[in-house]
Amino acid sequence: MVLKVFFPSCCSSADSGILIGRWISEQNSAVVLAVVHFPFIPVQVKQYLGEVQRVTKVSVSVLGSWSNSKQEKEESLSEFLEDLGTIFCHEPWIQISKEGDSKFWSCSTLQKHSKNPQEEEIILVYYDQRKVMLSHLHPPLDTAGQRAEDASKLSAIFDTVARSQVLFMTDRYDEGPIKLTHWQSDGVEASIIVELMKQASVPACMLLTFLLSLLSGICRSRVLKFWPLSFLWSKLSTCEQLGHRLQHLQLISSNKKAQNQNQLMRKANIFVSLLIDVSLGILLMSWLYRKNRIGHLADTLIPVADHVAEELQELLQWLMGAPAGLKMNRALDQVLGRFFLYHIHLWISYIHLLSPFIEMILWYVGLSACLGLTVALCILSDIIALLTFHIYCFYVYGARLYCLKIYGLSSLWRLFRGKKWNVLRQRVDSCSYDLDQLFIGTLLFTILLFLLPTTALYYLVFTLLRLLVVIVQGLIHLLVDLIDSLPLYSLILRLCRSYRLAAGVKFRVLEQQDGKPLRLLMQINPLSYGGVVQTYRLPTYSCYPRDSWASLCKKLFLGELIYPWKHKGEKQN
C-alpha cells in the first residue's frame, strides 16, 4: 500500500521532537499539524491533545517522531525516538528525519504490534499550512454529517487543518510547558495583536449597530411615509444611495459571525468599498473647498444655464420656421413653438430667482461628499435632473401629444378595416360601422395624419435632448454601481494573496530517487480575475435603464416615456 504523509513546510527547520496530527485510515494518510519539541512530559502532551480533541472534534494524536540531524548529532537520539513509540501507541509509527544539508529526507514506518509487517511505499507531500488554512477549500464547518462521506477525499486534509484552528491560536507570549512549531510560531506578536483587535472590535461594533438601528428606525418612521417625503425618497437617487449605504453599514457592523466564506468575503468587500468611497469623497471635498472653487463653480453655473436656454430658444425659432426645408402645419407649429418658448421664459426667471442662493446651496452640497463619492455623484445626478427639468417637461408634452395621435391613428385604421379593440377580452374583434361613423372616422384620420409630421418633429427633437440627459445620468449611475458592486477586497486578495481565493490544488514533483520517499509539493490554484468578479460581485440597485434596444425603439416609436432611473420595486411603463 501507499502511505501518504502531509508535512507542513513551516516545520522543515524545526527542532527534533514528535509529530502530532490526524490519521485518516480511509486514505491511509497522515496529516501532520505541528511538532512538539523536547523536553516535554508525555502525560502533559496527552492531556493537551485530549483538550484539543474535545474542542476541535478532531482525533489528534501523536503520529511519530521528527529528527533534525543538523541540530541533533547524538547517536542515541534515533533510539530514543523509536522508544517513544511505546509511550504513544500509534500504528504505524512514522519516523521522519532530515539528513543534514541533503535535500533528500528519510521517512520510514514501524509496526511493532503487527504480526505481519509490510513494507509500504511512502509519498511525502509538503503543504503550506497557512495557505491551506486560509484557502477555505475545506467543506463548511457546520456540515458534520457529511464529514464521514468526505473522509476519502482530498477535502478531508483541508478540513483537518481548518478545524484545528485552536491548535494554532496564539494569544499570549508564554507557551506553557509544551512548545510547538506550526505556521504561527514565527508571528507571535502579530497573532497577539490580531486577537486583541478581535476582542476590542466587539463593543465598537455593538455601539455602531445601536446607532445604525436607531437611524434606520427613524428612516422607517411614519413621518417619511407621507406624500411629499415618500415621493422625494422614491424619486431622488441620493435617497436611494443613502438607504443602500445604511444597509451596508448595518451589515458590516453586525456582531453576528459570518456562516461561510461567501458571507465573510461579502462583508470584507462592502467594508473596503465603503472605505474607498468615503476616502474619495473626502478628497473631492478637500479639492472643492480649496482656492474658492465652490464660488467659481457657482459663478459659472448661471451663465451655463442661460446659454442652454438661449440655445433652446434658437432651436424653437428654427422649428417654427421651415426646419430642413420641411413643410409644417403653420397653425400647430406656431402654437407649439410659443407654448415651449413661454416655458423657457419661466425657466430663466426661476434660475435667476435662485442665483443669490446657489453658492450657499453648493457649499452645503459639497459637505455631503464626506458621506462618500457615490453620494456626491448621486447628488450631481439629481442636480442635473433639476437643471434640465424644462427639457423633461418638453419631452413629456411632446411624447403625450405624439402618443395620443399614434393611438388615435391606429384606432381609426382599425375602423377602416371593420375591426375594433375589445377591452374585456384584450383582443381585436370584427365590428360593423354605419356610414356616419365611417365619414367622421375618415375626417379625423385625415386631420391626425396631416398634423402628425409637425408633432413628430417636435417629439423627435425633444426626445433626442432627453436621451442626451438620460445618457449623462446613466454614465454617472454606472460609475456609482461600479463603486458599489466591484469586489475590491477580493481583487486585492487575488493580486496579493491569491491562495485566499482558491479554485483547487495541484501537485508538483520535487525530488525522486530510488530508496527515498517521493516528495511532492501541494500548491493552491487561484481563481481567475473574471471568476473573482463573477463570484463576489455585490448586489446593487438598478439606477439606470436596462431596456433592450428593441424595447427602447418600441417605446420611442409609440411615444412612451423613458425614465432616467429605475428604482427597486418600481416598473417602467
Coordinates of C-alpha atoms in Angstrom, one line a residue:
M1 CA 0.0 0.0 0.0
V2 CA 0.9 3.6 -0.4
L3 CA 1.3 5.7 2.7
K4 CA 0.8 9.5 2.2
V5 CA 2.3 11.9 4.8
F6 CA 1.2 15.5 4.5
F7 CA 4.0 17.5 6.2
P8 CA 3.8 21.3 6.8
S9 CA 6.7 23.2 5.1
C10 CA 7.0 25.5 8.1
C11 CA 8.2 22.6 10.3
S12 CA 11.1 21.7 8.0
S13 CA 13.6 23.6 10.1
A14 CA 12.0 22.8 13.5
D15 CA 13.9 21.2 16.3
S16 CA 13.6 17.5 16.9
G17 CA 10.5 16.2 18.6
I18 CA 7.3 14.3 18.0
L19 CA 4.8 14.8 15.2
I20 CA 1.2 15.4 16.2
G21 CA -1.7 15.3 13.7
R22 CA -4.5 13.2 12.4
W23 CA -4.5 9.7 11.0
I24 CA -7.1 9.2 8.2
S25 CA -7.5 5.5 7.8
E26 CA -9.7 5.7 4.8
Q27 CA -6.9 7.3 2.8
N28 CA -4.0 5.6 4.6
S29 CA -2.8 9.1 5.1
A30 CA -1.3 11.1 8.0
V31 CA -1.8 14.9 8.3
V32 CA 1.0 16.4 10.4
L33 CA -0.2 19.6 12.2
A34 CA 2.7 20.6 14.5
V35 CA 5.9 19.4 16.1
V36 CA 6.3 19.2 19.9
H37 CA 9.9 19.9 20.9
F38 CA 12.0 18.4 23.6
P39 CA 11.9 18.4 26.6
F40 CA 8.3 17.5 27.4
I41 CA 6.3 15.3 29.8
P42 CA 4.3 12.6 27.9
V43 CA 1.4 13.0 30.4
Q44 CA 1.1 16.7 29.7
V45 CA 1.2 16.0 25.9
K46 CA -1.6 13.5 26.2
Q47 CA -3.7 15.9 28.3
Y48 CA -3.1 18.7 25.9
L49 CA -4.1 16.6 22.9
G50 CA -7.2 15.5 24.8
E51 CA -8.3 19.1 25.3
V52 CA -7.6 19.9 21.6
Q53 CA -9.6 16.9 20.6
R54 CA -12.5 17.9 22.8
V55 CA -12.7 21.4 21.4
T56 CA -12.0 20.7 17.7
K57 CA -13.7 17.3 17.5
V58 CA -10.6 16.1 15.5
S59 CA -8.9 12.9 16.5
V60 CA -5.5 14.5 17.1
S61 CA -2.8 12.1 18.3
V62 CA 1.0 11.5 18.2
L63 CA 1.8 10.1 14.8
G64 CA 5.6 9.7 15.0
S65 CA 8.9 11.4 15.5
W66 CA 10.8 14.1 13.8
S67 CA 14.6 14.3 13.8
N68 CA 16.6 17.3 12.6
S69 CA 20.1 15.8 12.3
K70 CA 21.6 19.1 11.5
Q71 CA 20.8 20.2 15.1
E72 CA 20.9 16.9 16.9
K73 CA 24.0 14.8 16.4
E74 CA 23.7 12.4 19.3
E75 CA 23.8 8.8 18.2
S76 CA 21.3 7.8 20.9
L77 CA 18.7 10.2 19.6
S78 CA 17.3 7.8 17.0
E79 CA 16.9 5.0 19.6
F80 CA 15.2 7.4 21.9
L81 CA 12.7 8.5 19.2
E82 CA 12.0 4.8 18.5
D83 CA 11.3 4.2 22.2
L84 CA 8.7 7.0 22.1
G85 CA 6.5 4.6 20.0
T86 CA 6.0 2.5 23.1
I87 CA 4.7 5.5 25.1
F88 CA 2.5 7.0 22.4
C89 CA 0.9 3.9 20.9
H90 CA 0.1 4.5 17.2
E91 CA 0.2 2.2 14.3
P92 CA 2.1 2.9 12.1
W93 CA 4.8 4.9 13.9
I94 CA 6.1 7.4 11.4
Q95 CA 9.8 8.4 11.6
I96 CA 10.9 11.4 9.5
S97 CA 14.5 12.7 9.6
K98 CA 16.3 15.4 7.8
E99 CA 19.8 14.3 6.8
G100 CA 22.0 17.3 7.4
D101 CA 22.3 19.6 4.3
S102 CA 21.0 16.9 2.0
K103 CA 17.9 17.7 0.0
F104 CA 16.6 14.1 0.5
W105 CA 14.7 13.1 3.6
S106 CA 14.3 9.7 5.0
C107 CA 10.9 8.5 6.0
S108 CA 10.1 5.1 7.5
T109 CA 7.4 3.4 9.5
L110 CA 7.4 1.0 12.4
Q111 CA 4.7 -1.5 13.1
K112 CA 5.6 -3.1 16.4
H113 CA 2.2 -4.6 17.2
S114 CA 1.6 -6.0 13.8
K115 CA 2.3 -9.7 13.3
N116 CA 2.9 -9.4 9.5
P117 CA 4.6 -6.0 9.0
Q118 CA 4.5 -5.0 5.3
E119 CA 6.9 -2.6 3.6
E120 CA 4.9 0.4 2.4
E121 CA 5.7 2.9 -0.3
I122 CA 5.8 6.4 1.2
I123 CA 4.8 9.7 -0.5
L124 CA 5.9 12.8 1.4
V125 CA 3.6 15.8 0.5
Y126 CA 4.7 19.2 1.6
Y127 CA 1.9 21.8 2.1
D128 CA 1.9 25.4 3.2
Q129 CA -0.1 25.3 6.4
R130 CA -1.0 29.0 6.3
K131 CA -2.3 28.8 2.7
V132 CA -4.3 25.6 3.3
M133 CA -5.7 27.2 6.5
L134 CA -6.8 30.4 4.7
S135 CA -7.8 28.9 1.3
H136 CA -11.2 27.7 2.6
L137 CA -11.2 24.7 0.3
H138 CA -12.4 22.6 3.2
P139 CA -16.2 21.8 3.5
P140 CA -18.3 24.1 5.6
L141 CA -17.7 23.5 9.3
D142 CA -21.4 23.1 10.0
T143 CA -21.8 20.1 7.8
A144 CA -20.8 17.5 10.4
G145 CA -23.0 14.8 8.9
Q146 CA -21.1 14.9 5.6
R147 CA -17.6 14.6 7.1
A148 CA -17.7 10.8 7.1
E149 CA -18.6 10.8 3.4
D150 CA -15.7 13.2 2.6
A151 CA -13.2 11.2 4.5
S152 CA -11.8 9.5 1.4
K153 CA -11.5 12.9 -0.5
L154 CA -8.7 15.5 -0.5
S155 CA -11.0 17.9 1.2
A156 CA -10.5 15.9 4.4
I157 CA -7.0 17.2 4.5
F158 CA -8.2 20.8 4.3
D159 CA -10.9 20.1 6.8
T160 CA -8.4 18.7 9.3
V161 CA -6.3 21.8 9.1
A162 CA -9.2 24.2 9.3
R163 CA -10.9 22.5 12.3
S164 CA -7.5 22.5 14.2
Q165 CA -7.5 26.3 14.5
V166 CA -7.4 26.1 18.3
L167 CA -4.0 24.4 18.0
F168 CA -2.6 27.3 16.0
M169 CA -4.1 30.1 18.1
T170 CA -1.5 32.2 19.9
D171 CA -2.8 34.9 22.2
R172 CA 0.0 35.1 24.8
Y173 CA 3.8 35.1 25.0
D174 CA 4.0 32.2 27.4
E175 CA 3.7 29.0 25.5
G176 CA 3.4 26.9 28.6
P177 CA 5.1 23.5 29.2
I178 CA 4.5 22.3 25.7
K179 CA 6.4 24.1 22.9
L180 CA 5.0 23.7 19.4
T181 CA 6.1 24.6 15.9
H182 CA 3.4 25.5 13.4
W183 CA 2.6 28.2 10.9
Q184 CA 2.0 30.9 13.6
S185 CA 5.1 30.1 15.6
D186 CA 7.2 32.9 13.9
G187 CA 4.5 35.6 14.2
V188 CA 3.6 35.6 17.9
E189 CA 3.4 39.4 18.2
A190 CA 1.2 39.7 15.2
S191 CA -1.1 36.9 16.4
I192 CA -1.5 38.5 19.8
I193 CA -2.3 41.9 18.2
V194 CA -5.0 40.2 15.9
E195 CA -6.6 38.5 18.9
L196 CA -6.7 41.8 20.9
M197 CA -8.2 43.6 18.0
K198 CA -10.9 41.0 17.6
Q199 CA -11.8 41.4 21.3
A200 CA -11.7 45.2 21.1
S201 CA -13.9 45.3 18.0
V202 CA -16.9 43.7 19.7
P203 CA -18.0 46.7 21.8
A204 CA -17.3 49.1 19.0
C205 CA -19.5 47.1 16.6
M206 CA -22.2 46.9 19.2
L207 CA -22.3 50.7 19.6
L208 CA -22.3 51.3 15.9
T209 CA -25.0 48.7 15.4
F210 CA -27.2 50.5 18.0
L211 CA -26.7 53.9 16.4
L212 CA -27.4 52.5 12.9
S213 CA -30.6 50.7 14.2
L214 CA -31.7 54.0 15.7
L215 CA -31.1 55.8 12.4
S216 CA -32.9 53.1 10.4
G217 CA -35.8 53.2 12.8
I218 CA -36.1 57.0 12.1
C219 CA -35.9 56.3 8.4
R220 CA -38.7 53.8 8.6
S221 CA -41.0 56.0 10.7
R222 CA -44.4 57.1 9.6
V223 CA -43.3 60.7 9.0
L224 CA -41.4 59.6 5.9
K225 CA -44.4 57.8 4.5
F226 CA -46.5 60.9 3.9
W227 CA -46.8 62.1 0.4
P228 CA -44.2 64.8 -0.1
L229 CA -41.4 62.9 1.7
S230 CA -42.3 59.5 0.3
F231 CA -42.3 60.9 -3.2
L232 CA -38.9 62.5 -2.8
W233 CA -37.5 59.4 -1.2
S234 CA -38.6 57.2 -4.1
K235 CA -37.5 59.6 -6.9
L236 CA -34.2 61.1 -5.7
S237 CA -31.3 58.8 -6.4
T238 CA -29.4 60.4 -3.4
C239 CA -32.0 58.9 -1.0
E240 CA -31.7 55.5 -2.7
Q241 CA -27.9 55.6 -2.3
L242 CA -28.1 56.7 1.3
G243 CA -30.5 53.8 2.1
H244 CA -28.2 51.5 0.2
R245 CA -25.2 52.6 2.3
L246 CA -27.2 52.4 5.5
Q247 CA -27.9 48.7 4.8
H248 CA -24.2 48.2 4.1
L249 CA -23.2 49.8 7.5
Q250 CA -25.7 47.6 9.3
L251 CA -24.3 44.5 7.7
I252 CA -20.6 45.2 8.4
S253 CA -21.2 46.4 12.0
S254 CA -23.3 43.4 12.9
N255 CA -21.7 41.2 15.6
K256 CA -23.1 38.1 14.0
K257 CA -20.4 35.8 12.8
A258 CA -20.3 35.0 9.1
Q259 CA -21.5 31.5 8.4
N260 CA -19.4 30.7 5.4
Q261 CA -16.7 32.1 3.1
N262 CA -19.1 34.0 0.8
Q263 CA -20.6 35.9 3.7
L264 CA -17.2 36.8 5.1
M265 CA -16.0 38.0 1.7
R266 CA -19.2 40.0 1.1
K267 CA -18.6 41.8 4.4
A268 CA -15.0 42.5 3.6
N269 CA -15.9 43.7 0.1
I270 CA -18.5 46.1 1.4
F271 CA -16.1 47.4 4.1
V272 CA -13.3 48.1 1.6
S273 CA -15.8 49.6 -0.9
L274 CA -17.2 51.9 1.8
L275 CA -13.7 52.9 2.9
I276 CA -12.6 53.7 -0.6
D277 CA -15.8 55.5 -1.3
V278 CA -15.5 57.7 1.8
S279 CA -11.8 58.4 1.1
L280 CA -12.5 59.5 -2.5
G281 CA -15.4 61.7 -1.2
I282 CA -13.1 63.4 1.4
L283 CA -10.5 64.1 -1.3
L284 CA -13.2 65.6 -3.5
M285 CA -14.5 67.7 -0.7
S286 CA -11.0 69.0 0.1
W287 CA -10.5 69.8 -3.6
L288 CA -13.8 71.7 -3.8
Y289 CA -13.2 73.9 -0.7
R290 CA -9.7 74.8 -1.7
K291 CA -9.0 78.1 -3.6
N292 CA -12.7 79.0 -3.5
R293 CA -13.6 76.5 -6.2
I294 CA -17.2 76.5 -4.9
G295 CA -17.6 80.2 -5.7
H296 CA -16.1 79.8 -9.1
L297 CA -18.5 76.9 -9.8
A298 CA -21.5 79.0 -8.7
D299 CA -20.4 81.9 -10.9
T300 CA -20.1 79.5 -13.9
L301 CA -23.4 77.7 -13.3
I302 CA -25.8 80.7 -14.1
P303 CA -24.1 81.6 -17.4
V304 CA -24.2 78.0 -18.5
A305 CA -27.9 77.7 -17.7
D306 CA -28.6 81.0 -19.6
H307 CA -26.6 79.7 -22.6
V308 CA -28.6 76.4 -22.6
A309 CA -31.8 78.4 -22.5
E310 CA -30.7 80.6 -25.4
E311 CA -29.8 77.5 -27.5
L312 CA -33.2 76.1 -26.8
Q313 CA -34.8 79.4 -27.9
E314 CA -32.8 79.3 -31.1
L315 CA -33.8 75.7 -31.7
L316 CA -37.5 76.5 -31.2
Q317 CA -37.2 79.5 -33.6
W318 CA -35.7 77.1 -36.2
L319 CA -38.6 74.7 -35.7
M320 CA -41.2 77.4 -36.0
G321 CA -39.9 78.3 -39.5
A322 CA -39.1 75.7 -42.2
P323 CA -36.7 73.2 -40.5
A324 CA -34.6 71.4 -43.0
G325 CA -36.9 72.6 -45.8
L326 CA -39.9 70.6 -44.4
K327 CA -43.4 71.9 -44.8
M328 CA -45.1 72.1 -41.4
N329 CA -48.6 72.9 -40.4
R330 CA -48.3 76.6 -39.8
A331 CA -51.0 77.0 -37.1
L332 CA -49.9 74.0 -35.0
D333 CA -46.3 74.9 -35.4
Q334 CA -46.8 78.4 -34.0
V335 CA -48.9 77.2 -31.1
L336 CA -46.4 74.6 -30.0
G337 CA -43.4 77.0 -30.5
R338 CA -45.0 79.7 -28.4
F339 CA -46.0 77.2 -25.8
F340 CA -42.4 76.0 -25.3
L341 CA -40.9 79.5 -25.5
Y342 CA -43.2 80.5 -22.7
H343 CA -41.8 77.6 -20.6
I344 CA -38.3 78.6 -21.3
H345 CA -39.1 82.2 -20.2
L346 CA -40.4 80.8 -16.9
W347 CA -37.3 78.6 -16.5
I348 CA -34.9 81.6 -17.0
S349 CA -36.9 83.5 -14.4
Y350 CA -36.7 80.6 -12.0
I351 CA -32.9 80.3 -12.4
H352 CA -32.3 84.0 -11.8
L353 CA -34.5 83.9 -8.8
L354 CA -32.3 81.2 -7.3
S355 CA -29.0 82.8 -8.3
P356 CA -28.3 84.5 -5.0
F357 CA -28.6 81.2 -3.1
I358 CA -26.7 78.9 -5.5
E359 CA -23.3 79.4 -3.9
M360 CA -24.7 78.6 -0.4
I361 CA -26.6 75.6 -1.8
L362 CA -23.4 74.3 -3.4
W363 CA -21.4 74.9 -0.2
Y364 CA -23.8 72.7 1.8
V365 CA -24.0 70.1 -1.0
G366 CA -20.2 69.9 -1.1
L367 CA -20.2 68.8 2.6
S368 CA -22.2 65.7 1.6
A369 CA -19.0 64.4 -0.2
C370 CA -17.8 63.3 3.3
L371 CA -20.5 60.5 3.1
G372 CA -18.8 59.1 0.0
L373 CA -18.1 59.8 -3.6
T374 CA -21.2 57.8 -4.7
V375 CA -23.4 60.1 -2.6
A376 CA -21.8 63.1 -4.3
L377 CA -22.3 61.6 -7.7
C378 CA -26.0 60.9 -6.9
I379 CA -26.4 64.5 -5.8
L380 CA -24.8 65.6 -9.1
S381 CA -27.3 63.4 -11.0
D382 CA -30.2 64.9 -9.1
I383 CA -28.9 68.4 -9.7
I384 CA -28.7 67.6 -13.4
A385 CA -32.3 66.4 -13.3
L386 CA -33.4 69.6 -11.6
L387 CA -31.5 71.8 -14.0
T388 CA -32.9 70.0 -17.0
F389 CA -36.4 69.8 -15.7
H390 CA -37.7 72.1 -18.5
I391 CA -36.3 69.6 -21.1
Y392 CA -38.1 66.8 -19.3
C393 CA -41.3 68.9 -19.5
F394 CA -40.9 69.5 -23.2
Y395 CA -40.2 65.8 -23.7
V396 CA -43.4 64.8 -21.7
Y397 CA -45.6 67.2 -23.6
G398 CA -44.3 66.1 -27.0
A399 CA -44.4 62.4 -26.1
R400 CA -48.0 62.6 -24.8
L401 CA -49.2 64.5 -27.9
Y402 CA -47.4 62.2 -30.2
C403 CA -48.7 59.1 -28.4
L404 CA -52.2 60.4 -28.5
K405 CA -52.0 60.8 -32.3
I406 CA -50.4 57.4 -32.8
Y407 CA -53.0 55.6 -30.8
G408 CA -55.8 57.7 -32.5
L409 CA -54.5 56.8 -36.0
S410 CA -54.2 53.1 -35.1
S411 CA -57.8 53.0 -33.7
L412 CA -59.1 54.8 -36.8
W413 CA -57.2 52.4 -39.1
R414 CA -59.0 49.5 -37.4
L415 CA -62.3 51.4 -38.1
F416 CA -61.5 51.3 -41.9
R417 CA -60.9 47.6 -41.8
G418 CA -64.2 46.9 -39.9
K419 CA -62.5 46.0 -36.6
K420 CA -62.3 47.3 -33.1
W421 CA -60.4 46.7 -29.9
N422 CA -62.2 44.5 -27.4
V423 CA -61.3 45.9 -23.9
L424 CA -62.8 43.0 -22.0
R425 CA -61.0 40.2 -23.9
Q426 CA -57.9 42.3 -24.8
R427 CA -58.0 41.4 -28.5
V428 CA -59.2 42.8 -31.9
D429 CA -62.7 41.7 -32.9
S430 CA -64.7 42.3 -36.1
C431 CA -67.3 45.1 -36.0
S432 CA -69.8 46.7 -38.4
Y433 CA -69.9 50.5 -38.7
D434 CA -72.6 52.7 -40.3
L435 CA -71.9 55.4 -42.9
D436 CA -71.8 58.3 -40.4
Q437 CA -69.2 56.6 -38.3
L438 CA -67.0 55.9 -41.3
F439 CA -67.4 59.5 -42.5
I440 CA -66.4 61.0 -39.1
G441 CA -63.6 58.5 -38.8
T442 CA -62.2 59.5 -42.2
L443 CA -62.2 63.2 -41.3
L444 CA -60.4 62.6 -38.0
F445 CA -57.9 60.2 -39.6
T446 CA -57.1 62.8 -42.3
I447 CA -56.7 65.6 -39.7
L448 CA -54.4 63.5 -37.4
L449 CA -52.4 62.2 -40.4
F450 CA -51.6 65.7 -41.7
L451 CA -50.8 67.0 -38.2
L452 CA -48.6 64.1 -37.4
P453 CA -45.3 65.3 -39.1
T454 CA -45.3 68.6 -37.1
T455 CA -45.9 66.7 -33.8
A456 CA -43.4 64.0 -34.7
L457 CA -40.7 66.6 -35.4
Y458 CA -41.1 68.3 -32.0
Y459 CA -41.3 64.9 -30.4
L460 CA -38.1 63.7 -32.2
V461 CA -36.1 66.8 -31.2
F462 CA -37.1 66.8 -27.5
T463 CA -36.6 63.0 -27.3
L464 CA -33.0 63.4 -28.5
L465 CA -32.4 66.1 -25.9
R466 CA -34.0 63.9 -23.3
L467 CA -31.9 60.9 -24.3
L468 CA -28.7 63.1 -24.0
V469 CA -29.7 63.9 -20.4
V470 CA -30.5 60.3 -19.7
I471 CA -27.2 59.1 -21.1
V472 CA -25.3 61.6 -18.9
Q473 CA -27.2 60.4 -15.8
G474 CA -26.8 56.8 -16.9
L475 CA -23.0 57.2 -17.0
I476 CA -23.0 58.8 -13.5
H477 CA -25.1 55.9 -12.1
L478 CA -22.9 53.4 -13.9
L479 CA -19.9 54.8 -12.1
V480 CA -21.9 54.6 -8.8
D481 CA -22.8 51.0 -9.5
L482 CA -19.2 50.2 -10.3
I483 CA -18.0 51.6 -7.0
D484 CA -20.8 49.8 -5.1
S485 CA -20.6 46.4 -6.7
L486 CA -17.0 45.9 -7.6
P487 CA -15.4 43.4 -5.2
L488 CA -12.3 45.4 -4.5
Y489 CA -11.2 43.4 -1.5
S490 CA -11.4 40.2 -3.5
L491 CA -9.5 41.7 -6.3
I492 CA -6.8 42.9 -3.9
L493 CA -6.6 39.4 -2.4
R494 CA -6.3 37.9 -5.9
L495 CA -3.4 40.2 -6.7
C496 CA -1.5 39.9 -3.4
R497 CA -2.7 36.7 -1.7
S498 CA -4.2 34.6 -4.5
Y499 CA -4.4 31.5 -2.2
R500 CA -7.2 33.1 -0.3
L501 CA -9.4 32.7 -3.4
A502 CA -8.6 29.1 -4.3
A503 CA -10.2 27.1 -7.1
G504 CA -8.3 23.8 -6.5
V505 CA -4.9 22.3 -5.9
K506 CA -2.1 20.9 -8.0
F507 CA 0.9 18.7 -7.1
R508 CA 4.5 19.3 -8.3
V509 CA 7.2 16.7 -8.1
L510 CA 10.2 18.0 -6.1
E511 CA 12.6 15.1 -6.0
Q512 CA 12.5 11.4 -6.7
Q513 CA 15.3 8.8 -6.0
D514 CA 15.3 5.1 -5.6
G515 CA 15.1 4.1 -1.9
K516 CA 13.9 7.5 -0.9
P517 CA 10.3 8.7 -0.5
L518 CA 8.7 10.6 -3.3
R519 CA 8.5 14.2 -2.4
L520 CA 5.6 16.3 -3.8
L521 CA 4.6 20.0 -3.3
M522 CA 0.9 20.8 -3.0
Q523 CA 0.1 24.2 -4.4
I524 CA -3.1 26.2 -4.5
N525 CA -4.7 27.1 -7.8
P526 CA -6.2 30.6 -7.5
L527 CA -9.4 31.8 -9.2
S528 CA -9.2 33.9 -12.3
Y529 CA -10.0 37.6 -12.2
G530 CA -13.2 37.1 -14.1
G531 CA -14.2 34.4 -11.7
V532 CA -13.5 36.6 -8.7
V533 CA -15.7 39.4 -10.1
Q534 CA -18.5 37.0 -11.0
T535 CA -18.4 35.1 -7.7
Y536 CA -18.0 38.0 -5.2
R537 CA -19.8 40.8 -7.1
L538 CA -22.0 42.8 -4.7
P539 CA -25.7 43.4 -5.5
T540 CA -26.8 46.9 -6.3
Y541 CA -29.9 48.8 -7.1
S542 CA -30.8 49.4 -10.7
C543 CA -30.2 53.1 -11.2
Y544 CA -30.3 53.4 -14.9
P545 CA -32.5 52.0 -17.7
R546 CA -31.7 48.4 -18.7
D547 CA -34.1 48.0 -21.6
S548 CA -33.0 46.2 -24.6
W549 CA -32.6 48.1 -27.9
A550 CA -35.8 46.6 -29.3
S551 CA -37.8 47.6 -26.3
L552 CA -36.2 51.1 -26.4
C553 CA -37.0 51.6 -30.1
K554 CA -40.6 50.4 -29.5
K555 CA -41.0 52.9 -26.7
L556 CA -39.7 55.7 -28.9
F557 CA -42.0 54.8 -31.7
L558 CA -45.1 54.6 -29.6
G559 CA -44.2 57.7 -27.6
E560 CA -43.9 56.0 -24.2
L561 CA -41.9 57.9 -21.5
I562 CA -38.3 57.0 -20.8
Y563 CA -37.2 57.4 -17.2
P564 CA -33.6 58.2 -16.3
W565 CA -33.6 55.6 -13.4
K566 CA -35.5 52.6 -12.2
H567 CA -35.7 52.1 -8.5
K568 CA -36.0 49.0 -6.5
G569 CA -39.5 47.5 -6.8
E570 CA -40.6 50.0 -9.5
K571 CA -41.6 49.0 -13.0
Q572 CA -41.1 51.2 -16.0
N573 CA -44.1 51.9 -18.2

